[in-house]
CSV table of C-alpha atoms in Angstrom, one decimal:
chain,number,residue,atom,x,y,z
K,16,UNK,CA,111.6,84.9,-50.0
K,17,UNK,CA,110.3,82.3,-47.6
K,18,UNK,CA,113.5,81.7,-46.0
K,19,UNK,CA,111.6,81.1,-42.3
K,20,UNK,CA,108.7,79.8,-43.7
K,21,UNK,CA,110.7,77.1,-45.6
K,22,UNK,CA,112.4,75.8,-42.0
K,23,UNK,CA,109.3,75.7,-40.2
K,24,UNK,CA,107.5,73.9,-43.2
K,25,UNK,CA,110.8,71.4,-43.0
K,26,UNK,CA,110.1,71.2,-38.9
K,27,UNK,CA,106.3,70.3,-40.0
K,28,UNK,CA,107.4,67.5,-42.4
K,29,UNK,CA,109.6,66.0,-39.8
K,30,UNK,CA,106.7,65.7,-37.1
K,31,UNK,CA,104.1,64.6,-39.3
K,32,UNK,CA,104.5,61.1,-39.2
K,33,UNK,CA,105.0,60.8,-35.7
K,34,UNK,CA,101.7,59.2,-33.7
K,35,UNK,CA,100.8,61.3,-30.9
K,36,UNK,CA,98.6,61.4,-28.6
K,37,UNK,CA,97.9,63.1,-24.6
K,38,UNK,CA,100.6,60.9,-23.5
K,39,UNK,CA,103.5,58.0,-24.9
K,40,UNK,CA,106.2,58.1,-26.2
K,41,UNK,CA,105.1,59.6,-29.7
K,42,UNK,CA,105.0,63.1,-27.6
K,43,UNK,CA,108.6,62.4,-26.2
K,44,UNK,CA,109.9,61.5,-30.1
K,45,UNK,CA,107.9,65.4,-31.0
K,46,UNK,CA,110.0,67.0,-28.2
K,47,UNK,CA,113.8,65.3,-29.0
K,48,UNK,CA,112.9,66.5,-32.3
K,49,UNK,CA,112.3,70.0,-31.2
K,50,UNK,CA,114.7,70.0,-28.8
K,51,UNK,CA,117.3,69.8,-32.1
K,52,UNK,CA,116.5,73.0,-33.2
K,53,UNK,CA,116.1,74.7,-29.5
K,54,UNK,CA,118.8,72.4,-27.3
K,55,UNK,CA,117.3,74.9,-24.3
K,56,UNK,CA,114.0,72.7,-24.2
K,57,UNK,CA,113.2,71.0,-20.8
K,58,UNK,CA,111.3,67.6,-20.9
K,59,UNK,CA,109.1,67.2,-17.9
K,60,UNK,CA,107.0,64.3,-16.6
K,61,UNK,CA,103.9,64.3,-15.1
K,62,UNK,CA,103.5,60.3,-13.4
K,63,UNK,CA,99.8,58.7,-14.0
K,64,UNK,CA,97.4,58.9,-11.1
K,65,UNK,CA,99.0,62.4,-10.4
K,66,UNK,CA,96.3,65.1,-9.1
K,67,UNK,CA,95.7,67.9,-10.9
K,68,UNK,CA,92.7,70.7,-10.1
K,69,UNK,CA,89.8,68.6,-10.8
K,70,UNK,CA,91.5,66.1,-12.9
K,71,UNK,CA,94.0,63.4,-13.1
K,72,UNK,CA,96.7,62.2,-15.4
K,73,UNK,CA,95.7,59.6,-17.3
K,74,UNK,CA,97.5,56.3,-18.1
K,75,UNK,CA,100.1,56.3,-20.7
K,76,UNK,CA,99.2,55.1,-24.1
K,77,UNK,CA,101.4,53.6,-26.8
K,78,UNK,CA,100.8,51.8,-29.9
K,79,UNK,CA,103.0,49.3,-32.3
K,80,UNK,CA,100.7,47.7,-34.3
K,81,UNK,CA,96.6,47.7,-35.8
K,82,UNK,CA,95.1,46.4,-38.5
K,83,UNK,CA,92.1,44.7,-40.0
K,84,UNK,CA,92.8,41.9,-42.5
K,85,UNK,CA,90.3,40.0,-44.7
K,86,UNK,CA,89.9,36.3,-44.7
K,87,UNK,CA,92.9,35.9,-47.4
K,88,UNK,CA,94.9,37.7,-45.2
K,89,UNK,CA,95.0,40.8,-47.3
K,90,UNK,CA,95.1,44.1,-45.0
K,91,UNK,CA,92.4,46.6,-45.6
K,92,UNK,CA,93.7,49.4,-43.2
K,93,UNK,CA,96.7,50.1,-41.5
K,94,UNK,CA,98.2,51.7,-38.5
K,95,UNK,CA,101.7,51.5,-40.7
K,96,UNK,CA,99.9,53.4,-44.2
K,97,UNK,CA,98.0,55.7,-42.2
K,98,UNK,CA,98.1,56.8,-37.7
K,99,UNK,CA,94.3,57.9,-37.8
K,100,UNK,CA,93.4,54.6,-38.6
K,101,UNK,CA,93.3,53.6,-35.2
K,102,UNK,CA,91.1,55.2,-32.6
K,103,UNK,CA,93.5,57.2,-30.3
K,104,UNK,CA,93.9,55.3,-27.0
K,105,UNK,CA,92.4,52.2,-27.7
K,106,UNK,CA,92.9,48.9,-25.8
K,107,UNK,CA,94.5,45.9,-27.4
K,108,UNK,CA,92.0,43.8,-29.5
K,109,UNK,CA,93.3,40.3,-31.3
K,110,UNK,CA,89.6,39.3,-32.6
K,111,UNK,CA,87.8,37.7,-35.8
K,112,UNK,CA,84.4,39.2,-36.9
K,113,UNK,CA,82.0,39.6,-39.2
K,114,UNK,CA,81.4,42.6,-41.4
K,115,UNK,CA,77.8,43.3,-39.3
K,116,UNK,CA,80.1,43.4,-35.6
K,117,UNK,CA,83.2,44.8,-37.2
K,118,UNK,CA,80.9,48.2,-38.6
K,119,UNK,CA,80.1,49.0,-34.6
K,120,UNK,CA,84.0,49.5,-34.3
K,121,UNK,CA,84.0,51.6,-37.6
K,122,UNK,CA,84.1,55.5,-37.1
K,123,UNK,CA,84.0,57.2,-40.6
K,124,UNK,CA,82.8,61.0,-41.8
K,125,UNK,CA,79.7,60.7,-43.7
K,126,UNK,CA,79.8,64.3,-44.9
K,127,UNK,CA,83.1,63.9,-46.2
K,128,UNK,CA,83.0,60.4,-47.9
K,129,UNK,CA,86.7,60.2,-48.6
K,130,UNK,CA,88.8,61.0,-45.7
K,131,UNK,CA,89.8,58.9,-42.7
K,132,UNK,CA,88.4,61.0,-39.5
K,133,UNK,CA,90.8,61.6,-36.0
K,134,UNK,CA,88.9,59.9,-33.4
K,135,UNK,CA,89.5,59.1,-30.1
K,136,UNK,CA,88.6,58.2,-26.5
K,137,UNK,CA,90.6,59.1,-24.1
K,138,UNK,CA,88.8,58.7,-20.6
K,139,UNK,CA,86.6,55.9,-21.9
K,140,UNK,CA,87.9,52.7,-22.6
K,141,UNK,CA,87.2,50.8,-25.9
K,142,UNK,CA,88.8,50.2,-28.8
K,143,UNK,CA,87.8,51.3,-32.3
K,144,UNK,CA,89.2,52.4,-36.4
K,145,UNK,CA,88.8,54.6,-38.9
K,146,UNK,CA,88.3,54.8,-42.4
K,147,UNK,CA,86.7,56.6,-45.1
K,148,UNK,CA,82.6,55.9,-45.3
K,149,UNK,CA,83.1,54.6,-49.2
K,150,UNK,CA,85.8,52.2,-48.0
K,151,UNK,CA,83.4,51.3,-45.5
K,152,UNK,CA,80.6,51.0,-47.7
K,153,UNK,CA,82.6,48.7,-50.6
K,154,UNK,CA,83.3,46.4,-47.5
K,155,UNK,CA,82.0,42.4,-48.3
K,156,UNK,CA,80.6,40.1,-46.4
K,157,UNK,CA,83.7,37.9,-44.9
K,158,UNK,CA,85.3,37.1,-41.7
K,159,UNK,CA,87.8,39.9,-40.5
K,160,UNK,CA,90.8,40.0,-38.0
K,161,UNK,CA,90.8,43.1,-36.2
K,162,UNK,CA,94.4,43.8,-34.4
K,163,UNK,CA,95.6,46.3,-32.0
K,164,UNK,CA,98.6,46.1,-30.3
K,165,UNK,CA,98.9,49.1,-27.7
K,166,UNK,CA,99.4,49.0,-24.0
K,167,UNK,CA,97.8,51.2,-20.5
K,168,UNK,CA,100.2,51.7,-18.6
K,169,UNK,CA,101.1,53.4,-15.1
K,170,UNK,CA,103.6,55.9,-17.0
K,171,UNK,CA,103.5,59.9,-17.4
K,172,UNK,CA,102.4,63.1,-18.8
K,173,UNK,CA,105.2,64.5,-20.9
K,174,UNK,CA,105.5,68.4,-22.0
K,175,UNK,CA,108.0,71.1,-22.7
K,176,UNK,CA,109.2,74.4,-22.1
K,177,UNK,CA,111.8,77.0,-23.1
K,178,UNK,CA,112.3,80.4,-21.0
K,179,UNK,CA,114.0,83.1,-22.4
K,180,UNK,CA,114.9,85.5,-20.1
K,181,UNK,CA,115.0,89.3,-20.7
K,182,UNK,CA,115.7,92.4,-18.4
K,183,UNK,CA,112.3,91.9,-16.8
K,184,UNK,CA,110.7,89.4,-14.7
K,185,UNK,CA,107.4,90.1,-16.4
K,186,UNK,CA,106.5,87.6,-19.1
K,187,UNK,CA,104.9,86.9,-22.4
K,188,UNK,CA,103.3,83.3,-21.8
K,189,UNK,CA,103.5,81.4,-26.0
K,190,UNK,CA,101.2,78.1,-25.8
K,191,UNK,CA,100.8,75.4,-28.2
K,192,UNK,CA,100.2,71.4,-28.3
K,193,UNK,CA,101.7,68.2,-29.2
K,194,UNK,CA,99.2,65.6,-28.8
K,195,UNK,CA,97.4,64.6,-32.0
K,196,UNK,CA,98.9,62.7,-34.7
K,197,UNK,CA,99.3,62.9,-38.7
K,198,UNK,CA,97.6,66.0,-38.9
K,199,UNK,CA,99.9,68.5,-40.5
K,200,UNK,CA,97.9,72.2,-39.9
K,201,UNK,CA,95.8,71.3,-36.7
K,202,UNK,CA,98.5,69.8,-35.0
K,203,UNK,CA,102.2,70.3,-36.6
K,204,UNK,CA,102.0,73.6,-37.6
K,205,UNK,CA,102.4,75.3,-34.1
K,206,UNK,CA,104.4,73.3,-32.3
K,207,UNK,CA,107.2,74.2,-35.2
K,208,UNK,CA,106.1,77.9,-35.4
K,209,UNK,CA,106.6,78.0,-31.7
K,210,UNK,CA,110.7,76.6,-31.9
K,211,UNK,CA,111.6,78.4,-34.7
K,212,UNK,CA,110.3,82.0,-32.8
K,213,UNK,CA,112.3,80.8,-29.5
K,214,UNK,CA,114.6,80.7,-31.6
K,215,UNK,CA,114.3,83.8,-33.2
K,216,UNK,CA,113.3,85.2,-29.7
K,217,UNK,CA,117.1,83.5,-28.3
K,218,UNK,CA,119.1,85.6,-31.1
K,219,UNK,CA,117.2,88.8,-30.4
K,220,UNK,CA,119.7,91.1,-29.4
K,221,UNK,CA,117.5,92.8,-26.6
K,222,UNK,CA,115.1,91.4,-24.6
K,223,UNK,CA,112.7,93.6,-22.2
K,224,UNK,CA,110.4,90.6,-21.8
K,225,UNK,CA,111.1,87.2,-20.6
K,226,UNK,CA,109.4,84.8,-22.6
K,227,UNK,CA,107.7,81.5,-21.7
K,228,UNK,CA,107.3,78.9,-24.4
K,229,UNK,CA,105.6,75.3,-24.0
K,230,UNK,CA,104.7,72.6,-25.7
K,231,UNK,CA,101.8,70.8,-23.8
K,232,UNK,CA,99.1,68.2,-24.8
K,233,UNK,CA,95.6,70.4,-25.4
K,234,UNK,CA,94.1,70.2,-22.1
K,235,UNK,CA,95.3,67.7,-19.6
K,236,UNK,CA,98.8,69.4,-20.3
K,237,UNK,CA,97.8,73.0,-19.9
K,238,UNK,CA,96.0,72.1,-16.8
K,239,UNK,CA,99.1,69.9,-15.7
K,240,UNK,CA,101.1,72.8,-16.4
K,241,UNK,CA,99.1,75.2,-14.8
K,242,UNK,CA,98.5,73.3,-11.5
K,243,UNK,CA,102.5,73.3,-11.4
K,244,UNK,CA,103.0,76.7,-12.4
K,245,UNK,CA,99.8,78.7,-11.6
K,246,UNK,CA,101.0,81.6,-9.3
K,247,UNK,CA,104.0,82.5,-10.7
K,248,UNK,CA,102.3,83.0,-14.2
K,249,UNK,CA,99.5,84.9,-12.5
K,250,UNK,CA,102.6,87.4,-11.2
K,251,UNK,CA,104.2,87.6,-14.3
K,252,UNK,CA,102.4,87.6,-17.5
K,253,UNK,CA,101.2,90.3,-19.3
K,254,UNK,CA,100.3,88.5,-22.7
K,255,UNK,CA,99.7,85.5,-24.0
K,256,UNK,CA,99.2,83.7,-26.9
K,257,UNK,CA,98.0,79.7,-27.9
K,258,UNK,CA,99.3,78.9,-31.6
K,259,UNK,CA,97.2,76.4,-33.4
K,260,UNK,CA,96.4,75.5,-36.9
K,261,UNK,CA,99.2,78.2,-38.3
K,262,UNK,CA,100.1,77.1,-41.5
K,263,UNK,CA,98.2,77.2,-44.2
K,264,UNK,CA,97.6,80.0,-46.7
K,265,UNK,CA,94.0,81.0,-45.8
K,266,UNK,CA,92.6,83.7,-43.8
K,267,UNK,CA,93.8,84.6,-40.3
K,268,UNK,CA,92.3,84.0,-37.1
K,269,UNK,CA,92.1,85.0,-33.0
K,270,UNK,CA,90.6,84.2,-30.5
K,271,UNK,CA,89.7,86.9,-27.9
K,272,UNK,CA,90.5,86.5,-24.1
K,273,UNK,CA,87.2,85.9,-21.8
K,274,UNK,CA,86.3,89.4,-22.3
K,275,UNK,CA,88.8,90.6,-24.9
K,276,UNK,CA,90.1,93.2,-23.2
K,277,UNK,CA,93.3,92.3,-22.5
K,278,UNK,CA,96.6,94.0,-23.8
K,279,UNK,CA,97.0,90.5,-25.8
K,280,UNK,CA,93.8,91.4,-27.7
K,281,UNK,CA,94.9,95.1,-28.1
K,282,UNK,CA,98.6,93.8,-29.9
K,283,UNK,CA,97.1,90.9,-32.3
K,284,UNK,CA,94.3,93.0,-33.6
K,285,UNK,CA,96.8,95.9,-33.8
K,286,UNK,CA,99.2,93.8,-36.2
K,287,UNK,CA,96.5,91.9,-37.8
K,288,UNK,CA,95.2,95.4,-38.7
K,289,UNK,CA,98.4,96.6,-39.9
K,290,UNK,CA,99.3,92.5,-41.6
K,291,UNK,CA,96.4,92.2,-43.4
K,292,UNK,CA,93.5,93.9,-43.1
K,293,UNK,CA,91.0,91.8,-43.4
K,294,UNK,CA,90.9,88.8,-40.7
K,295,UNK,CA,88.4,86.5,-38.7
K,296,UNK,CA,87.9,87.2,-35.0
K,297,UNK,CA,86.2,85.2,-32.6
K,298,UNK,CA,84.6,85.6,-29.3
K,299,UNK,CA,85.5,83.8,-26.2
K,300,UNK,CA,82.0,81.7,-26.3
K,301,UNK,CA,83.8,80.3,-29.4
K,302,UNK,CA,86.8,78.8,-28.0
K,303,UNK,CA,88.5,75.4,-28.6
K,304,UNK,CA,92.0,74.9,-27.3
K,305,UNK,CA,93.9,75.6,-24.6
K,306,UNK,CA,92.4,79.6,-23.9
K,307,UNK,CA,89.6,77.5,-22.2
K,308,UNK,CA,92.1,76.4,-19.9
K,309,UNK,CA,94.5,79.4,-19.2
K,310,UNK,CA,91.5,81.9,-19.1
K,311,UNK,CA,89.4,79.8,-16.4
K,312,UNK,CA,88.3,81.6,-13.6
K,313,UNK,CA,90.9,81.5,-10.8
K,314,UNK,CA,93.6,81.5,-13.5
K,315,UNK,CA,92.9,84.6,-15.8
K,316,UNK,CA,96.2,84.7,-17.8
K,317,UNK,CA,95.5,87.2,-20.4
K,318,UNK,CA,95.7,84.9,-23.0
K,319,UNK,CA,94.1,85.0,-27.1
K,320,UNK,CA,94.2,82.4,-29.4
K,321,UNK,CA,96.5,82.5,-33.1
K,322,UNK,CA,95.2,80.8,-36.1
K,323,UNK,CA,95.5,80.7,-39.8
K,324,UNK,CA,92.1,78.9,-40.3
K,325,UNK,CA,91.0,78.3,-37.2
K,326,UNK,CA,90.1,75.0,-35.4
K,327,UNK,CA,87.1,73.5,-36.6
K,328,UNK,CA,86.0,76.2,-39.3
K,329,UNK,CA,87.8,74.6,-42.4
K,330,UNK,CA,86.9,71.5,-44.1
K,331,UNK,CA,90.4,69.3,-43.7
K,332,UNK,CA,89.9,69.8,-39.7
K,333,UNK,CA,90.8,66.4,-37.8
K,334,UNK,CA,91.0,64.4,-41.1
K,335,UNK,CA,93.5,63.0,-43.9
K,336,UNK,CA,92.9,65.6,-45.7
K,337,UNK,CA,94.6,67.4,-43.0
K,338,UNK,CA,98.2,66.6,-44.6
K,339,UNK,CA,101.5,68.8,-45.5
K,340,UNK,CA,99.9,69.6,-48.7
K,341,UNK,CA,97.6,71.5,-47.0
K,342,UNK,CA,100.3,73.7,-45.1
K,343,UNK,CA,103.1,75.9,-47.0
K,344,UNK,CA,106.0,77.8,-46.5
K,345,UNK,CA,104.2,81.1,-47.5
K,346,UNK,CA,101.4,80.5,-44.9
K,347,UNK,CA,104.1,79.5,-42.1
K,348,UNK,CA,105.8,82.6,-43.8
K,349,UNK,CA,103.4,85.1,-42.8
K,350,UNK,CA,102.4,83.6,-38.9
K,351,UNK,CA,105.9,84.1,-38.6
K,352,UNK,CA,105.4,87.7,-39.8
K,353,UNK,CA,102.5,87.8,-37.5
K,354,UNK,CA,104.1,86.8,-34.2
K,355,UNK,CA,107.4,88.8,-34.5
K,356,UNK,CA,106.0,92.0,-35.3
K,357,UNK,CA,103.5,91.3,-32.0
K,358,UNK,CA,107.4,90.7,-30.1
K,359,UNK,CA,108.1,93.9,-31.5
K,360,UNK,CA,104.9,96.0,-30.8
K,361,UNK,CA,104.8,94.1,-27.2
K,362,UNK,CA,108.7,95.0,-26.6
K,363,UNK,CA,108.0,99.2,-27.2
K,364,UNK,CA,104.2,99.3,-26.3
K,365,UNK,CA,105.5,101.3,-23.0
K,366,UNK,CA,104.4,104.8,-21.3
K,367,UNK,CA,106.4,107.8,-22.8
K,368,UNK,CA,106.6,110.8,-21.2
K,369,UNK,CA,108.9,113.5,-23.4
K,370,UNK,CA,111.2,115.4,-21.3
K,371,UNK,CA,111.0,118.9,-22.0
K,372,UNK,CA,108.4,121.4,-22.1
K,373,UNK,CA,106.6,122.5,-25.4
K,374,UNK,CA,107.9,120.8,-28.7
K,375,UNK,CA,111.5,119.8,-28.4
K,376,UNK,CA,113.8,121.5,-30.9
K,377,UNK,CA,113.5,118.8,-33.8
K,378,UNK,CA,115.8,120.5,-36.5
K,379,UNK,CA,119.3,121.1,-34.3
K,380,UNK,CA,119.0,116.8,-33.7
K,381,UNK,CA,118.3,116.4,-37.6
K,382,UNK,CA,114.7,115.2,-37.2
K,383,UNK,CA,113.5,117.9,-39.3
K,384,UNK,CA,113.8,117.9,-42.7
K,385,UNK,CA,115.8,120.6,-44.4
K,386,UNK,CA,114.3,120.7,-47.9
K,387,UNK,CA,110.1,121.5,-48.3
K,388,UNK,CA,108.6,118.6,-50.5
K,389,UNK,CA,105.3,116.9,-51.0
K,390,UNK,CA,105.4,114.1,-48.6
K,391,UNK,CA,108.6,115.0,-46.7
K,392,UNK,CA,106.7,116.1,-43.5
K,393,UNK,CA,104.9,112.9,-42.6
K,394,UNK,CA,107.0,111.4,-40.6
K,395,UNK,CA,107.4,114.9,-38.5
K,396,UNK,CA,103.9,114.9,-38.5
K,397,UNK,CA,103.5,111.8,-36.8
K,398,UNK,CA,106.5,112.4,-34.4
K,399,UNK,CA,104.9,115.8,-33.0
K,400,UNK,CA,101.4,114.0,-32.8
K,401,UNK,CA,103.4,110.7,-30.7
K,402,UNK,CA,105.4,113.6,-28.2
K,403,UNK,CA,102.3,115.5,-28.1
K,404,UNK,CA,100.4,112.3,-26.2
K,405,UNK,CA,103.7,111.1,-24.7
K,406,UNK,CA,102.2,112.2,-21.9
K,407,UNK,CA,103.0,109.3,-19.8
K,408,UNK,CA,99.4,107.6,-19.2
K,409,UNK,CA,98.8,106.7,-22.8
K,410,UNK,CA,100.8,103.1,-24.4
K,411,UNK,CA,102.0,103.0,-27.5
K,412,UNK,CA,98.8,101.1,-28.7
K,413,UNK,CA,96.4,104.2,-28.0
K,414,UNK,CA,98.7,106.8,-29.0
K,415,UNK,CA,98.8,104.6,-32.4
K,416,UNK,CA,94.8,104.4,-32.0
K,417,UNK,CA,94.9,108.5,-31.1
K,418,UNK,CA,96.4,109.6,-34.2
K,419,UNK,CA,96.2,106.5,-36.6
K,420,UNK,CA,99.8,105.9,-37.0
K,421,UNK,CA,101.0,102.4,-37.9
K,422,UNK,CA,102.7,100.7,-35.3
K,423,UNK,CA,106.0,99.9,-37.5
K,424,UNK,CA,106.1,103.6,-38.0
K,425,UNK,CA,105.4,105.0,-34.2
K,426,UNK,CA,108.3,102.1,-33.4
K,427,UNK,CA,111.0,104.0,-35.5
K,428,UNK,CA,110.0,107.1,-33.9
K,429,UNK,CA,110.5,106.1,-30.7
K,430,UNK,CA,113.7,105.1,-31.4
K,431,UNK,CA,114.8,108.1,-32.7
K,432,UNK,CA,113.6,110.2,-29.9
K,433,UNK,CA,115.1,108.0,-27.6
K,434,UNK,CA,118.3,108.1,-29.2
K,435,UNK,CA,118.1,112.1,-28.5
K,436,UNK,CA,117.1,111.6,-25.0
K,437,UNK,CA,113.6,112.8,-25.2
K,438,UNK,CA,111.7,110.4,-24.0
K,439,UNK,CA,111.7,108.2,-20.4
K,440,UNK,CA,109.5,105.8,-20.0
K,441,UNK,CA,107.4,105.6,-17.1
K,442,UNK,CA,105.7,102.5,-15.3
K,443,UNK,CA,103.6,102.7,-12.4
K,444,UNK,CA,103.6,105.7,-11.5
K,445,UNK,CA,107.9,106.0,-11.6
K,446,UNK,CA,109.9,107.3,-14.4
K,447,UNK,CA,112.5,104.9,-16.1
K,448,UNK,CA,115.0,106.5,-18.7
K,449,UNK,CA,114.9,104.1,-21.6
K,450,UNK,CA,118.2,102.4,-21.6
């Protein structure tokens, strides 16, 4: 029943434990991994000190080793139990303390007293943990040994991508990171949604699209990846989409463009329509990940955001809590749903102009149904209402809009008319018989 869902849950499970972080080699381990399931991937690196826009790439950042032990040598947190533990990109420490200095390098979540909280620094340098405020709070005086054994380094920026090339040069641009760690909804939920639809998108037996897929820590890698790869995206893509926090079983989410507008806002909110009815959408001034980046001005990739629950709104967000339980193979079941029916509605939402005058002849191609019953005309109904706006200047989406016609449905339609050579398709202002 869950057959896709299962094998992205599995993908999920196998990143989890991985530390990540913007760069190291925890986000190299992620891509090998990925790169299993889709041996297209291309690794690239980005060296430290390397300008990009208005920013540069950091130093690389590994980790071994952190701790805090009490004064009998007994550890009371653990980069080996537990990644969030340690503050993400902090420098090595090999110090004793008391309990009143070793609180100022304690980060905990007072509002939720019994998860470890993601922190991190990344263009400050300090060092710091994390723990849940009642640990913190049962803490006795003693005489601690805090331990971090991570390295800055001159290294690189690492990221991936996957093209899939269809009959077109135009593109649909997917988007998703790989640089937190033990966090399975917020940060391993889209990277495996995103291999398993290459993969899907790979064994599609037509393409008219030619898809972009990458996997690119949130912000320094999107701009990274957009200061390499800025004007051939502006050329190309048409939609776009950033997956993040996709696998749990809750509502579902997007994120408009800047001024939700674009034909990627028209296509979610047409499938979420059609999915499930009822669903959370948010306005540009409410953005998060990488649609900051890719909708900048200058840039202006029409791109939306995808989320179950999104980023920030639900309660696990960049905690411990955050784990696979939290994540299913029914939620990764239905993004799944989600994103390949927006393929689908993307791949047929053309211009259709029928090719004769008046109503075409339905009944001598068998599209007219032969026996009068309740019910039995529907589907004519809908065809006559689709030729009668196939007009050429109207998409798929309005004509759907125009005469409130599912999209699934208006798909098979077209299909069928196509098969009888009624309908070309026409782009910019030129006719194209649908091949």
């Amino acid at each position: 029943m869950w057959e896709q869902g299962a094998k992205i849950y599995k993908i999920a499970e196998e990143l989890f434990p991985i530390c990540r972080s913007i760069t190291g080699n925890g986000v190299r381990e992620t891509l090998q991994i990925l790169k299993k399931y889709v041996p297209q991937l291309q690794v690239e690196e980005i060296p430290s000190g390397t300008k990009v826009f208005d920013w540069e790439v950091p130093r690389e950042w590994d980790i071994s080793e952190g701790y805090i032990e009490n004064s009998c040598k007994e550890r009371i947190v653990d980069f080996q139990d537990n990644n969030l533990h340690i503050m993400g990109y902090s420098l090595p420490v090999d110090q004793y303390v008391s309990l009143e200095e070793l609180k100022q390098y304690i980060y905990t979540e007072k509002e939720q007293p019994e998860v470890i909280p993601y922190v991190t620094s990344y263009y400050r340098e300090r060092f710091g943990f994390c723990m849940s405020e009642n640990q913190k709070k049962s803490l006795p005086e003693d005489t601690y040994h805090m331990v971090i054994k991570s390295q800055l380094k001159q290294g690189s920026l690492t990221y991936g991508e996957i093209v899939i090339p269809g009959a077109c040069q135009e593109e649909v641009f997917i988007s998703t990171y790989i640089c937190h760690p033990s966090m399975a909804n917020n940060e391993c939920s889209g990277p495996a949604l995103a291999i398993c639809l290459a993969d899907w998108l790979m064994h599609r037996k037509e393409r008219y699209f030619t898809y972009r897929i990458v996997f690119v820590p949130e912000t320094i890698g999107s701009i990274c990846y957009l200061c390499r790869h800025k004007d051939e995206l502006k050329k190309r893509v048409r939609a776009g989409f950033n997956l993040s926090c996709v696998g749990d079983n809750r509502n579902y989410s997007m994120i408009e463009s800047r001024y939700g507008n674009t034909l990627s806002d028209r296509v979610l909110k047409k499938v979420l329509q059609e999915h499930c009815g009822n669903f959370s959408t948010y306005s540009f001034l409410e953005r998060g990940s990488d649609e900051r980046q890719y909708n900048a001005p200058g840039i202006d990739l029409p791109v939306v955001g995808f989320c179950r629950s999104k980023y920030g709104e639900y309660p696990e967000y960049h905690t411990s809590a955050d784990n696979m339980e939290l994540v299913s193979p029914e939620g990764f079941q239905g993004s799944f749903a989600v994103m390949t029916k927006v393929v689908e509605v993307l791949e047929y939402n053309r211009r259709y102009r029928v090719n004769v005058f008046c109503e075409p002849q339905l009944g001598k191609r068998g599209l007219y149904p032969t026996v009068s019953q309740k019910g039995s005309y529907d589907m004519v109904y809908d065809m006559k209402n689709l030729i009668a706006y196939a007009d050429g200047t109207n998409d798929l989406l309005a004509i759907s809009d125009r005469i409130g016609c599912p999209m699934g449905r208006l798909i098979e339609i077209v299909k069928k008319l196509t098969e009888h050579g009624l309908l070309n398709i026409e782009e910019d202002g030129v006719e194209h018989g649908q091949s």
